[in-house]
JSON list of C-alpha atoms and ligand atoms in Angstrom, two decimals:
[
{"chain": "A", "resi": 1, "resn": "UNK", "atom": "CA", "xyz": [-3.98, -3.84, 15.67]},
{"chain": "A", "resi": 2, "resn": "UNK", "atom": "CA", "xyz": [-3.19, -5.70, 19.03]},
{"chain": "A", "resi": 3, "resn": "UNK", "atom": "CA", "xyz": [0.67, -7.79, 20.44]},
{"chain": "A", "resi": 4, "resn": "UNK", "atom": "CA", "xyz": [-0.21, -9.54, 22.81]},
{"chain": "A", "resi": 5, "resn": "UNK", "atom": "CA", "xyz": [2.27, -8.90, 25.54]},
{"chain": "A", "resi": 6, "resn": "UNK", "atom": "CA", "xyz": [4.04, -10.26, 28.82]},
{"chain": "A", "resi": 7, "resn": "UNK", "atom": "CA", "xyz": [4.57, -6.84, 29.95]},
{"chain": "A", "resi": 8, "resn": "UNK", "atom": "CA", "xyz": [5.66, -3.26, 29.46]},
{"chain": "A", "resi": 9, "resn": "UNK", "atom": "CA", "xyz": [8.61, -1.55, 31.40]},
{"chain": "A", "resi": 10, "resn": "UNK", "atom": "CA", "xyz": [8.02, 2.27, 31.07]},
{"chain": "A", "resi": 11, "resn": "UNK", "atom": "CA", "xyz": [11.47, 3.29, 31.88]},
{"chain": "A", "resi": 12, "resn": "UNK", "atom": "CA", "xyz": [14.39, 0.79, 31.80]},
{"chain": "A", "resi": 13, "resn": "UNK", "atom": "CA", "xyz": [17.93, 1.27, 32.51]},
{"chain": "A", "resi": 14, "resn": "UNK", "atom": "CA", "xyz": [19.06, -1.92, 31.70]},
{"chain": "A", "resi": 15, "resn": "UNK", "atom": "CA", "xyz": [17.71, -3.08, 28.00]},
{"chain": "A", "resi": 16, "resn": "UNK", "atom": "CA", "xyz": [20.25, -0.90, 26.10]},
{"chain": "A", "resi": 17, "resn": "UNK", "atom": "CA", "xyz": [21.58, 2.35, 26.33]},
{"chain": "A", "resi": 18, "resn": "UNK", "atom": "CA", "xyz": [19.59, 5.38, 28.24]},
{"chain": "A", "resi": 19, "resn": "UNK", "atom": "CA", "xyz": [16.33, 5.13, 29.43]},
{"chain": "A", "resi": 20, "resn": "UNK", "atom": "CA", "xyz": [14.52, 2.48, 27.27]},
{"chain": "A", "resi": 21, "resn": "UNK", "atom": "CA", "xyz": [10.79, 1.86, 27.46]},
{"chain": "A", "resi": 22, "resn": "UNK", "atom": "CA", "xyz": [10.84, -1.71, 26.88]},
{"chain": "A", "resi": 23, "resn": "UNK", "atom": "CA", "xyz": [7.80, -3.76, 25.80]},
{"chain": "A", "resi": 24, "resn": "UNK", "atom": "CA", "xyz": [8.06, -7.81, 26.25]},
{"chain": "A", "resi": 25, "resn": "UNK", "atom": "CA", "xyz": [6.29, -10.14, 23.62]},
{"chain": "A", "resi": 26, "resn": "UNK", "atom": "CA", "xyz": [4.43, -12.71, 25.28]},
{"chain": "A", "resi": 27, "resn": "UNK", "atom": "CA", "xyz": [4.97, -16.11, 23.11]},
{"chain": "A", "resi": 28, "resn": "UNK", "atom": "CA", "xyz": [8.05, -18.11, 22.40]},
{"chain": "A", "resi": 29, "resn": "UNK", "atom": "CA", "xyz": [8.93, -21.19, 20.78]},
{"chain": "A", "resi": 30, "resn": "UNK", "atom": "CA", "xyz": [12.67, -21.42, 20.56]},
{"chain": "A", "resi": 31, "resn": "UNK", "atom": "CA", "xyz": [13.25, -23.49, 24.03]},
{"chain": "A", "resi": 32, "resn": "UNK", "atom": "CA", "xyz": [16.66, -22.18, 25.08]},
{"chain": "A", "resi": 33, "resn": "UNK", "atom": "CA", "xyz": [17.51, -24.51, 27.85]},
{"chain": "A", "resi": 34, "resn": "UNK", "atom": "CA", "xyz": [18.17, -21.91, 31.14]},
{"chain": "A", "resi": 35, "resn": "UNK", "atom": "CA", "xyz": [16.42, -19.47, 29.82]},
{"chain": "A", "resi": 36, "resn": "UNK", "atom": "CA", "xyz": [15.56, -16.82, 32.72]},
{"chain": "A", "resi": 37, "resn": "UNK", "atom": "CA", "xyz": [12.04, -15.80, 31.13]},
{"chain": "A", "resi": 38, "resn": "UNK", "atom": "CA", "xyz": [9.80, -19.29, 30.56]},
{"chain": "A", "resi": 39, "resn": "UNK", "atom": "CA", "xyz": [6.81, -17.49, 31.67]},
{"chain": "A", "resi": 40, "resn": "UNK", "atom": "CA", "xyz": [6.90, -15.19, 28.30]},
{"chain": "A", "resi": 41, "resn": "UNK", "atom": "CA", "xyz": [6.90, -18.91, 26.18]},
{"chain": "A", "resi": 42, "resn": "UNK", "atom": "CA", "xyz": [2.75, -19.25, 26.12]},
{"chain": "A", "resi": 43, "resn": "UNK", "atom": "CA", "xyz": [1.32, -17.64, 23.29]},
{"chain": "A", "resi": 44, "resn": "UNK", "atom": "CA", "xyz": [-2.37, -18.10, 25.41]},
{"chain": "A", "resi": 45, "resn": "UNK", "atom": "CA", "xyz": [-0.69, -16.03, 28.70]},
{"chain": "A", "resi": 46, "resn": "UNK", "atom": "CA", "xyz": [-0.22, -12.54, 28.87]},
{"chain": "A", "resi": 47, "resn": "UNK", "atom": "CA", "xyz": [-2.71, -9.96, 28.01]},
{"chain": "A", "resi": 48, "resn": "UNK", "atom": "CA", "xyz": [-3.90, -7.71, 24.32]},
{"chain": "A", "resi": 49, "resn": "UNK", "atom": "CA", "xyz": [-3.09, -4.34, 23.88]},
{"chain": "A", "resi": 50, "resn": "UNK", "atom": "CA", "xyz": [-3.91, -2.20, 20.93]},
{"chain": "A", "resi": 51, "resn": "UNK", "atom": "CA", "xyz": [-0.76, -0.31, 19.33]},
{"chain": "A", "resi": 52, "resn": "UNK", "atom": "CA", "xyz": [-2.16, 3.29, 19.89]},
{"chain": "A", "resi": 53, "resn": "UNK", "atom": "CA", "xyz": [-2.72, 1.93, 23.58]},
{"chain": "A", "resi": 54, "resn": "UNK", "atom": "CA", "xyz": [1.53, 1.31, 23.96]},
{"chain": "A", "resi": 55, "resn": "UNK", "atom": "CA", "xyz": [2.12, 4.79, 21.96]},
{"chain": "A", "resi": 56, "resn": "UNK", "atom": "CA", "xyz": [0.02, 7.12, 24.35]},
{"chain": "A", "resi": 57, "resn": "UNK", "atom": "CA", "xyz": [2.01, 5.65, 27.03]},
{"chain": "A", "resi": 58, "resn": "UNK", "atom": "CA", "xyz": [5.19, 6.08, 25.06]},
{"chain": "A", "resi": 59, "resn": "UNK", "atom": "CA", "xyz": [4.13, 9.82, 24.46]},
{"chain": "A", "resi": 60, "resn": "UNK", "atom": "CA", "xyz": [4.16, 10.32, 28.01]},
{"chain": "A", "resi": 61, "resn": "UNK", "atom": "CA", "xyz": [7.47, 9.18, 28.88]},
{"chain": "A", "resi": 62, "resn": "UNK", "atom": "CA", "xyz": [9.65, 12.30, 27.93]},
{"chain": "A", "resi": 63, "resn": "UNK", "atom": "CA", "xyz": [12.76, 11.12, 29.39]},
{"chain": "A", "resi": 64, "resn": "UNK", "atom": "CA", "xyz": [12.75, 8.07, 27.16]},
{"chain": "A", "resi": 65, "resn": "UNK", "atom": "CA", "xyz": [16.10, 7.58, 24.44]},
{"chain": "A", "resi": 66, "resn": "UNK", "atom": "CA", "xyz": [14.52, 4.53, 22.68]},
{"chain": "A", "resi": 67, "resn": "UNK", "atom": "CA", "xyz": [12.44, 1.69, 23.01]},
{"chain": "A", "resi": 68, "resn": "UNK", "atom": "CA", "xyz": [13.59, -1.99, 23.22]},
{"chain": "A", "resi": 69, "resn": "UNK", "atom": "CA", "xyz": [11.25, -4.76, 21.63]},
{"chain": "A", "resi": 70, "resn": "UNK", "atom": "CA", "xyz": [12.24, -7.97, 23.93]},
{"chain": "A", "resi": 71, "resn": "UNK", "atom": "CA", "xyz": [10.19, -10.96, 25.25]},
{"chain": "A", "resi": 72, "resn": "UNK", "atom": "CA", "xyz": [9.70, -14.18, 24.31]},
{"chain": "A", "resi": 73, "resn": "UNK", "atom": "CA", "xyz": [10.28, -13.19, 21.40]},
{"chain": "A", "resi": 74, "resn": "UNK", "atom": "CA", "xyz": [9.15, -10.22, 19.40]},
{"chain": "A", "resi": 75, "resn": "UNK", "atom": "CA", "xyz": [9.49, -11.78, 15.69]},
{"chain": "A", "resi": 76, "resn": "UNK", "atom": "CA", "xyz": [6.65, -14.58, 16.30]},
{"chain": "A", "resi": 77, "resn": "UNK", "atom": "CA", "xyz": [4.50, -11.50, 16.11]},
{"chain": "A", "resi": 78, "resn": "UNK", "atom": "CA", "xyz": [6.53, -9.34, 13.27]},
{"chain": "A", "resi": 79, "resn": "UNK", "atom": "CA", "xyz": [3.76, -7.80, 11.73]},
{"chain": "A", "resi": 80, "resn": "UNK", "atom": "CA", "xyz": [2.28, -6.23, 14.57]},
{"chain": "A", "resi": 81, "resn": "UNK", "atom": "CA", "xyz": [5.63, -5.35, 15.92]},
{"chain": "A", "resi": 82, "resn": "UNK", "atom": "CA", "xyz": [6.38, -3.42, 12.54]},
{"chain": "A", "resi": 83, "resn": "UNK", "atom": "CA", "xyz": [3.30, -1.29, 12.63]},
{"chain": "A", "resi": 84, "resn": "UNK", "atom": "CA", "xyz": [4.45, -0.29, 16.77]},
{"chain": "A", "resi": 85, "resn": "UNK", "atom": "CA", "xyz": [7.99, 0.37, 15.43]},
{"chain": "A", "resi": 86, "resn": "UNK", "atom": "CA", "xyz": [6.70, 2.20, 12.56]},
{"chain": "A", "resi": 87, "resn": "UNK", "atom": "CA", "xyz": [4.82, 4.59, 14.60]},
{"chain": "A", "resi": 88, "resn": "UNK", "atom": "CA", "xyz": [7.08, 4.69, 17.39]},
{"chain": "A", "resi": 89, "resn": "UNK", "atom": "CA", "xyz": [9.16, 6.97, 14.26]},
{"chain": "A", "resi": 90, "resn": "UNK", "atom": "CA", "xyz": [6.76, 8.60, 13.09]},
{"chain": "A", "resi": 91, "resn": "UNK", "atom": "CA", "xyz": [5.81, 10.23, 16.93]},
{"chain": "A", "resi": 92, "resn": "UNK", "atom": "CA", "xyz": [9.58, 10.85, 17.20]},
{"chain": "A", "resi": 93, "resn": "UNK", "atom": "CA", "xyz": [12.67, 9.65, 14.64]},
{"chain": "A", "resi": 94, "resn": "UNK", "atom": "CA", "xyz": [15.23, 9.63, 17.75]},
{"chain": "A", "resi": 95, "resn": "UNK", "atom": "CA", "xyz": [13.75, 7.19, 20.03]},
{"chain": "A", "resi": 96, "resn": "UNK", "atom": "CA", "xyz": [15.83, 4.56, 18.69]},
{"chain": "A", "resi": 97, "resn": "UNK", "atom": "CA", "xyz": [14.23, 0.64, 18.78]},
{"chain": "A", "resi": 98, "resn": "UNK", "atom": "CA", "xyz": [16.58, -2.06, 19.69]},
{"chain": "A", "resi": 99, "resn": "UNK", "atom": "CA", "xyz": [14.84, -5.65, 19.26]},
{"chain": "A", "resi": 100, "resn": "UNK", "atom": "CA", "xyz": [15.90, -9.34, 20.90]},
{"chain": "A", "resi": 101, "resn": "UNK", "atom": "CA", "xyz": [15.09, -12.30, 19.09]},
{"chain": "A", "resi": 102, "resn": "UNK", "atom": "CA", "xyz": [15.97, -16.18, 19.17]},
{"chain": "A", "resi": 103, "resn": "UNK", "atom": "CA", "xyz": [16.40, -16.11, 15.21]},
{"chain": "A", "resi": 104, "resn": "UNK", "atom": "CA", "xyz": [19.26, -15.51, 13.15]},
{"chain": "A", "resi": 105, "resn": "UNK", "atom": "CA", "xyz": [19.69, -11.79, 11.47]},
{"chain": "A", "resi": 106, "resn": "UNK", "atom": "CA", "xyz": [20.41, -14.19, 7.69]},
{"chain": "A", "resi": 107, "resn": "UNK", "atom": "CA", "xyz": [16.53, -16.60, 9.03]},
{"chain": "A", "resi": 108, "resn": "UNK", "atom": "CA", "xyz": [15.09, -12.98, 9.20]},
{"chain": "A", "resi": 109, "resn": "UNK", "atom": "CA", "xyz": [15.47, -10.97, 6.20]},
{"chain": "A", "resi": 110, "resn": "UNK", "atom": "CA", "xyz": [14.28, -14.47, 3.99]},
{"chain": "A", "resi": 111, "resn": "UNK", "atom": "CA", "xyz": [10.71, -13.89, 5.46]},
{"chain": "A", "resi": 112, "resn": "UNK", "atom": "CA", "xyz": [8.71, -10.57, 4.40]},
{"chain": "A", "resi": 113, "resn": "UNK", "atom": "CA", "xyz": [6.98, -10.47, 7.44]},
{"chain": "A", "resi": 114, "resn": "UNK", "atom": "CA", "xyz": [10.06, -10.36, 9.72]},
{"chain": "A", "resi": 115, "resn": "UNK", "atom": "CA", "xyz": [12.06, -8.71, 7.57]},
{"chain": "A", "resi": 116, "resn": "UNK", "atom": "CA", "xyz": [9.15, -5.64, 7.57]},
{"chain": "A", "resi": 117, "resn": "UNK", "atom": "CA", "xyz": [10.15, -5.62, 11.84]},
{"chain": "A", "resi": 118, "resn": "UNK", "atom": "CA", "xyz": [13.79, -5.77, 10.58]},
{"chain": "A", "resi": 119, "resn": "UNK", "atom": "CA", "xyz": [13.30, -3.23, 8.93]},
{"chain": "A", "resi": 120, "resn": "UNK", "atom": "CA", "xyz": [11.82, -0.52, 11.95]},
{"chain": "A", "resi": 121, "resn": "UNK", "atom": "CA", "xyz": [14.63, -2.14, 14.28]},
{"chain": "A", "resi": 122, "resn": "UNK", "atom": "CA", "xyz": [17.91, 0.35, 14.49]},
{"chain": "A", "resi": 123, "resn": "UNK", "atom": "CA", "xyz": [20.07, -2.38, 16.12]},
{"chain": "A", "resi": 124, "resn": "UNK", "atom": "CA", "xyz": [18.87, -5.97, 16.26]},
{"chain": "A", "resi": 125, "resn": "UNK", "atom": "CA", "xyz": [20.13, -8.35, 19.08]},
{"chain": "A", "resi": 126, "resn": "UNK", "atom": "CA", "xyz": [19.96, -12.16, 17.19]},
{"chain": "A", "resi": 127, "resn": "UNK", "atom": "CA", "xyz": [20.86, -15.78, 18.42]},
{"chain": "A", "resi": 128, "resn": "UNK", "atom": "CA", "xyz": [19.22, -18.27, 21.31]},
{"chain": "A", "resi": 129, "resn": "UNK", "atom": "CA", "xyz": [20.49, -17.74, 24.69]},
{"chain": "A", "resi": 130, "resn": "UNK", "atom": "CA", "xyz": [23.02, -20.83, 25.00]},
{"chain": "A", "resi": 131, "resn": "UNK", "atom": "CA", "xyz": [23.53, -21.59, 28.62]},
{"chain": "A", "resi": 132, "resn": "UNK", "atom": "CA", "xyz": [27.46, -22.70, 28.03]},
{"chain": "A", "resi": 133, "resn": "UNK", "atom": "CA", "xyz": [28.24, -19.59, 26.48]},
{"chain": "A", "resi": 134, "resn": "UNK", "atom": "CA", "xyz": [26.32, -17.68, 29.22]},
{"chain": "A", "resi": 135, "resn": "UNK", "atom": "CA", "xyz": [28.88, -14.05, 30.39]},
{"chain": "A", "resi": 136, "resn": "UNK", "atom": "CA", "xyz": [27.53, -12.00, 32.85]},
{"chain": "A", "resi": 137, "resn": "UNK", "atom": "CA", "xyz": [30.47, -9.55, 31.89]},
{"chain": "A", "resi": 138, "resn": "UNK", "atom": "CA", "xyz": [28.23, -8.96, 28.27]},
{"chain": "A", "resi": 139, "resn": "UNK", "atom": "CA", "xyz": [26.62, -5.88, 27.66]},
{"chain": "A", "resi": 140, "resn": "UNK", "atom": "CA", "xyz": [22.69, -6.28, 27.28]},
{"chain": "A", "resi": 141, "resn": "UNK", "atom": "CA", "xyz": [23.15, -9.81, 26.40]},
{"chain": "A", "resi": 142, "resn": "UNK", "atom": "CA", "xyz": [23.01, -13.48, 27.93]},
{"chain": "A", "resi": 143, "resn": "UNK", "atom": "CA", "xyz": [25.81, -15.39, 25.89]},
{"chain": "A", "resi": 144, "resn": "UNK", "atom": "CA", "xyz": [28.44, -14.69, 23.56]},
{"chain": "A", "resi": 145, "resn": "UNK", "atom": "CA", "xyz": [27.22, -16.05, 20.42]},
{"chain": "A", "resi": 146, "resn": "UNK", "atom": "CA", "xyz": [24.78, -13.45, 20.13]},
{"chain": "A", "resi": 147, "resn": "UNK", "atom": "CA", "xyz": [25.26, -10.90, 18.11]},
{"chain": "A", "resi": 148, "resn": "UNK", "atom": "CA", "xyz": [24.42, -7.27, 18.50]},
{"chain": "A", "resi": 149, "resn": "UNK", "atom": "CA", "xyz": [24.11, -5.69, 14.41]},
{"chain": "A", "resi": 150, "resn": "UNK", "atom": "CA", "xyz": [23.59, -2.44, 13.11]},
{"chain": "A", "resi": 151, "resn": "UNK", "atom": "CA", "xyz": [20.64, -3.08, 10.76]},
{"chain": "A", "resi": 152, "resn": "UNK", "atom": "CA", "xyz": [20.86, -0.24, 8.61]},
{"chain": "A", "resi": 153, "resn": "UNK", "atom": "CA", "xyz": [24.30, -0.67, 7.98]},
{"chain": "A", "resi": 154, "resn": "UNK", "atom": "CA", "xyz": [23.90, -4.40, 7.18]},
{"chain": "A", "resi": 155, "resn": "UNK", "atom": "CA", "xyz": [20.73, -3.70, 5.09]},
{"chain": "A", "resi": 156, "resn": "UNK", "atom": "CA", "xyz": [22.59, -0.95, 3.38]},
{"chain": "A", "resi": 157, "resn": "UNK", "atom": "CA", "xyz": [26.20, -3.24, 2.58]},
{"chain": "A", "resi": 158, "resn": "UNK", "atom": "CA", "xyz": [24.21, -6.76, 2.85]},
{"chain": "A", "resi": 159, "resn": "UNK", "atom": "CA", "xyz": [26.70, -8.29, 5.37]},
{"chain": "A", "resi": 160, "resn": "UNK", "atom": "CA", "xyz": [26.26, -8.33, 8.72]},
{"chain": "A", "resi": 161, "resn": "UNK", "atom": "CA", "xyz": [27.24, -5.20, 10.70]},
{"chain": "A", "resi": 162, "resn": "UNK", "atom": "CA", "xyz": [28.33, -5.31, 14.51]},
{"chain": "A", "resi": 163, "resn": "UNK", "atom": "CA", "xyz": [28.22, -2.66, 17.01]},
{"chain": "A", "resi": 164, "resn": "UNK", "atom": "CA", "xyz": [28.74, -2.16, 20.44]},
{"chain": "A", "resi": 165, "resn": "UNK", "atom": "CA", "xyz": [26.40, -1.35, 22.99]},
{"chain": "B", "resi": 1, "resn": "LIG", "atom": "S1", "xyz": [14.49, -16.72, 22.77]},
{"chain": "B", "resi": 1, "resn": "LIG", "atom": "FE1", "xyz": [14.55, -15.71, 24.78]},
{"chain": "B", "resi": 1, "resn": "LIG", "atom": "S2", "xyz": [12.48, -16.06, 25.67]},
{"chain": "B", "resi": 1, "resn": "LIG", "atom": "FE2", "xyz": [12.72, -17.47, 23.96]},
{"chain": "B", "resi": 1, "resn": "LIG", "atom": "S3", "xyz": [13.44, -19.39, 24.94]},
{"chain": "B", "resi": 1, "resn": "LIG", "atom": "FE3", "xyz": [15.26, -18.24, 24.22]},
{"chain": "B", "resi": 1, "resn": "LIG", "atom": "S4", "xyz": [15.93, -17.02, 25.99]},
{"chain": "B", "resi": 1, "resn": "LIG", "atom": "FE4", "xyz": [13.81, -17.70, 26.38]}
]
């Protein structure tokens, strides 16, 4: 199975806790006006890569705490997304996976096929960037309607969980 993707960051400080290798969905539709990544919106740009492709490099990253699924946006590709984040577990249950979307947590979890990358994420970053609720004093996030949920939790209770980063 192949995302096609804008890029990969092998070792990122600055997507969420630790060092994060981060892996950036090429395609997005949701048109937040200022957002700071319009070359990741073409779902023709970017370039293929198969799954076991991103996990050999993920094997050799041993100073890696998690792995953040960011873009664009990940959820326009779920399914492929779920089978990474599935076998980013099985090759090691503590890398965490945080993921960044445009969509709502409630949008998600109506749909199988995002609710299946729901389901592999450990703490789910949901909401459009919105430019007049942009703080640069947020932890790993633009503005400050987004919200950053504990999906297992909120799974697990069915109401939406916060945590901090
Ligand atoms: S969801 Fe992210 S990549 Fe997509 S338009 Fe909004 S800020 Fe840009």
């Amino acid at each position: 199975m192949q995302l096609r993707l804008a890029g990969i960051t092998p070792e990122s400080v600055v997507d969420g806790p630790g060092v994060r290798f981060t892996i950036f969905a090429q395609g997005c539709k949701h048109q937040c006006s200022g957002c700071h990544n319009p070359a990741t919106h073409s779902f023709k740009a970017g370039k293929m890569f198969e799954i076991e492709e991103i996990i050999e490099q993920i094997k050799e990253k041993a100073l890696i705490t998690g792995v953040t699924f960011s873009g664009g946006d990940p959820f326009f590709q779920a399914a492929e997304f779920a089978q990474l984040g599935q076998q980013i577990k099985e090759l090691d249950q503590k890398l965490d996976i945080i993921t960044y979307t445009g969509f709502l947590y409630e949008e998600l979890i109506q749909d199988q096929e995002k609710l299946s990358l729901v389901k592999v994420t450990d703490v789910l970053i949901d909401g459009l960037f919105e430019e007049a609720k942009q703080d640069l004093s947020l932890n790993y996030r633009g503005s400050s309607n987004q919200r950053v949920i504990d999906v297992k939790k909120s799974l697990r209770t069915d109401k939406i969980v916060k945590v901090k980063l």
